[in-house]
Amino acid sequence: MAQRKRKDLQLSEAEWKVMHAVWECAPATARDVLDTLGDETEWAYTTVKTMMTRLVDKGALKTKMRGNTSVYVPALTKNHARTSALRGLLDRAFGGTMGSMMHFLVEEEKLTAKERREILRRLSEDQA
């Protein structure tokens, strides 16, 4: 399978759970991820192993062998994954424009006064 460009990376909800576990305990084996997820999921070991293999194919994880065991490390940072997810959402739901998304958030999400002040502060910093 050809490796995707990182900017095109899209993770499923289940893959996000695996990635969070790997970011938390890297380097990690599939067993480490399963233990880290604990009762959050009812996944079998083979399910976690399959998802981790898929994440290697997508370019989100790197793997190397330690004896007979695959050990995984993130191939991208949490920030890069978040940026990629946000860009995908912007493209799919808001025509690729941040302004449309911000308008939606302000109108639909009922931001608190504190959240509005923080957004305004950050926008003012960006303009300086």
mmCIF file of C-alpha atoms in Angstrom:
data_model
loop_
_atom_site.group_PDB
_atom_site.id
_atom_site.type_symbol
_atom_site.label_atom_id
_atom_site.label_comp_id
_atom_site.label_asym_id
_atom_site.label_seq_id
_atom_site.Cartn_x
_atom_site.Cartn_y
_atom_site.Cartn_z
ATOM 1 C CA MET A 1 0.000 0.000 0.000
ATOM 2 C CA ALA A 2 1.376 3.418 -0.914
ATOM 3 C CA GLN A 3 2.013 5.686 2.020
ATOM 4 C CA ARG A 4 -0.242 8.765 2.129
ATOM 5 C CA LYS A 5 1.180 12.235 2.340
ATOM 6 C CA ARG A 6 0.961 13.461 5.908
ATOM 7 C CA LYS A 7 -1.204 16.438 4.977
ATOM 8 C CA ASP A 8 -3.855 13.999 3.697
ATOM 9 C CA LEU A 9 -3.862 11.947 6.888
ATOM 10 C CA GLN A 10 -7.334 11.286 8.249
ATOM 11 C CA LEU A 11 -7.827 9.194 11.349
ATOM 12 C CA SER A 12 -10.975 7.365 12.386
ATOM 13 C CA GLU A 13 -12.287 7.770 15.929
ATOM 14 C CA ALA A 14 -10.781 4.393 16.871
ATOM 15 C CA GLU A 15 -7.414 5.362 15.345
ATOM 16 C CA TRP A 16 -7.413 8.579 17.411
ATOM 17 C CA LYS A 17 -7.794 6.450 20.556
ATOM 18 C CA VAL A 18 -4.835 4.302 19.551
ATOM 19 C CA MET A 19 -2.732 7.359 18.692
ATOM 20 C CA HIS A 20 -3.487 8.995 22.058
ATOM 21 C CA ALA A 21 -2.391 5.803 23.798
ATOM 22 C CA VAL A 22 0.846 5.658 21.780
ATOM 23 C CA TRP A 23 1.585 9.357 22.436
ATOM 24 C CA GLU A 24 1.075 8.639 26.136
ATOM 25 C CA CYS A 25 3.333 5.606 26.443
ATOM 26 C CA ALA A 26 5.683 5.555 23.414
ATOM 27 C CA PRO A 27 7.535 3.456 22.569
ATOM 28 C CA ALA A 28 4.583 1.091 22.796
ATOM 29 C CA THR A 29 3.602 -2.439 21.870
ATOM 30 C CA ALA A 30 0.045 -3.414 20.979
ATOM 31 C CA ARG A 31 -0.241 -4.880 24.490
ATOM 32 C CA ASP A 32 0.861 -1.509 25.982
ATOM 33 C CA VAL A 33 -1.837 0.270 23.976
ATOM 34 C CA LEU A 34 -4.474 -2.241 25.029
ATOM 35 C CA ASP A 35 -3.457 -1.804 28.683
ATOM 36 C CA THR A 36 -3.435 2.003 28.352
ATOM 37 C CA LEU A 37 -6.931 2.016 26.861
ATOM 38 C CA GLY A 38 -8.105 -0.154 29.747
ATOM 39 C CA ASP A 39 -11.875 -0.290 30.037
ATOM 40 C CA GLU A 40 -12.350 2.541 27.519
ATOM 41 C CA THR A 41 -12.831 -0.061 24.792
ATOM 42 C CA GLU A 42 -13.596 -3.746 24.677
ATOM 43 C CA TRP A 43 -11.151 -4.398 21.870
ATOM 44 C CA ALA A 44 -9.288 -7.652 21.453
ATOM 45 C CA TYR A 45 -5.517 -7.655 21.147
ATOM 46 C CA THR A 46 -5.819 -8.551 17.460
ATOM 47 C CA THR A 47 -8.036 -5.512 16.843
ATOM 48 C CA VAL A 48 -5.434 -3.179 18.355
ATOM 49 C CA LYS A 49 -2.644 -4.881 16.406
ATOM 50 C CA THR A 50 -4.599 -4.504 13.129
ATOM 51 C CA MET A 51 -5.265 -0.813 13.806
ATOM 52 C CA MET A 52 -1.612 -0.190 14.612
ATOM 53 C CA THR A 53 -0.557 -1.898 11.377
ATOM 54 C CA ARG A 54 -3.043 0.290 9.508
ATOM 55 C CA LEU A 55 -1.604 3.394 11.217
ATOM 56 C CA VAL A 56 1.886 2.357 10.064
ATOM 57 C CA ASP A 57 0.527 2.054 6.509
ATOM 58 C CA LYS A 58 -0.997 5.540 6.813
ATOM 59 C CA GLY A 59 2.301 6.976 8.024
ATOM 60 C CA ALA A 60 1.038 7.855 11.511
ATOM 61 C CA LEU A 61 3.209 5.289 13.322
ATOM 62 C CA LYS A 62 6.644 3.788 12.787
ATOM 63 C CA THR A 63 7.512 0.281 13.875
ATOM 64 C CA LYS A 64 10.587 -1.794 14.576
ATOM 65 C CA MET A 65 11.046 -5.268 15.918
ATOM 66 C CA ARG A 66 12.332 -5.992 19.421
ATOM 67 C CA GLY A 67 12.829 -9.722 19.297
ATOM 68 C CA ASN A 68 9.473 -11.095 18.105
ATOM 69 C CA THR A 69 7.528 -8.029 19.221
ATOM 70 C CA SER A 70 6.609 -4.973 17.146
ATOM 71 C CA VAL A 71 7.329 -1.711 18.951
ATOM 72 C CA TYR A 72 5.621 1.459 17.741
ATOM 73 C CA VAL A 73 6.460 5.151 17.983
ATOM 74 C CA PRO A 74 4.515 8.114 16.612
ATOM 75 C CA ALA A 75 5.606 9.254 13.156
ATOM 76 C CA LEU A 76 3.821 12.563 13.713
ATOM 77 C CA THR A 77 3.186 14.825 16.639
ATOM 78 C CA LYS A 78 -0.171 15.280 18.300
ATOM 79 C CA ASN A 79 -0.148 18.871 17.031
ATOM 80 C CA HIS A 80 0.402 17.730 13.423
ATOM 81 C CA ALA A 81 -2.464 15.230 13.695
ATOM 82 C CA ARG A 82 -4.765 17.912 15.116
ATOM 83 C CA THR A 83 -3.786 20.340 12.353
ATOM 84 C CA SER A 84 -4.470 17.706 9.708
ATOM 85 C CA ALA A 85 -7.856 16.860 11.247
ATOM 86 C CA LEU A 86 -8.821 20.523 11.464
ATOM 87 C CA ARG A 87 -7.810 21.182 7.857
ATOM 88 C CA GLY A 88 -9.903 18.216 6.736
ATOM 89 C CA LEU A 89 -12.900 19.510 8.691
ATOM 90 C CA LEU A 90 -12.416 23.003 7.252
ATOM 91 C CA ASP A 91 -12.343 21.625 3.716
ATOM 92 C CA ARG A 92 -15.308 19.273 4.121
ATOM 93 C CA ALA A 93 -17.671 21.337 6.263
ATOM 94 C CA PHE A 94 -16.688 24.986 5.753
ATOM 95 C CA GLY A 95 -15.454 25.271 2.172
ATOM 96 C CA GLY A 96 -11.873 25.585 3.355
ATOM 97 C CA THR A 97 -12.352 28.934 5.077
ATOM 98 C CA MET A 98 -11.545 29.609 8.705
ATOM 99 C CA GLY A 99 -13.918 32.591 8.737
ATOM 100 C CA SER A 100 -16.899 30.354 7.971
ATOM 101 C CA MET A 101 -15.938 28.009 10.769
ATOM 102 C CA MET A 102 -15.396 30.854 13.256
ATOM 103 C CA HIS A 103 -18.767 32.366 12.336
ATOM 104 C CA PHE A 104 -20.413 28.993 12.920
ATOM 105 C CA LEU A 105 -18.703 28.558 16.286
ATOM 106 C CA VAL A 106 -19.673 32.020 17.473
ATOM 107 C CA GLU A 107 -23.276 31.680 16.299
ATOM 108 C CA GLU A 108 -23.983 28.042 17.118
ATOM 109 C CA GLU A 109 -21.783 27.058 20.016
ATOM 110 C CA LYS A 110 -22.718 29.783 22.475
ATOM 111 C CA LEU A 111 -19.212 30.644 23.578
ATOM 112 C CA THR A 112 -18.788 31.923 27.104
ATOM 113 C CA ALA A 113 -17.661 35.505 27.658
ATOM 114 C CA LYS A 114 -14.269 34.155 28.750
ATOM 115 C CA GLU A 115 -13.919 32.089 25.558
ATOM 116 C CA ARG A 116 -14.853 35.132 23.425
ATOM 117 C CA ARG A 117 -12.279 37.313 25.236
ATOM 118 C CA GLU A 118 -9.609 34.656 24.691
ATOM 119 C CA ILE A 119 -10.389 34.454 20.962
ATOM 120 C CA LEU A 120 -10.301 38.249 20.649
ATOM 121 C CA ARG A 121 -7.020 38.405 22.579
ATOM 122 C CA ARG A 122 -5.426 35.814 20.287
ATOM 123 C CA LEU A 123 -6.711 37.550 17.165
ATOM 124 C CA SER A 124 -5.310 40.872 18.440
ATOM 125 C CA GLU A 125 -1.919 39.244 19.060
ATOM 126 C CA ASP A 126 -1.968 37.828 15.527
ATOM 127 C CA GLN A 127 -2.581 41.305 14.072
ATOM 128 C CA ALA A 128 0.330 42.881 15.983
#
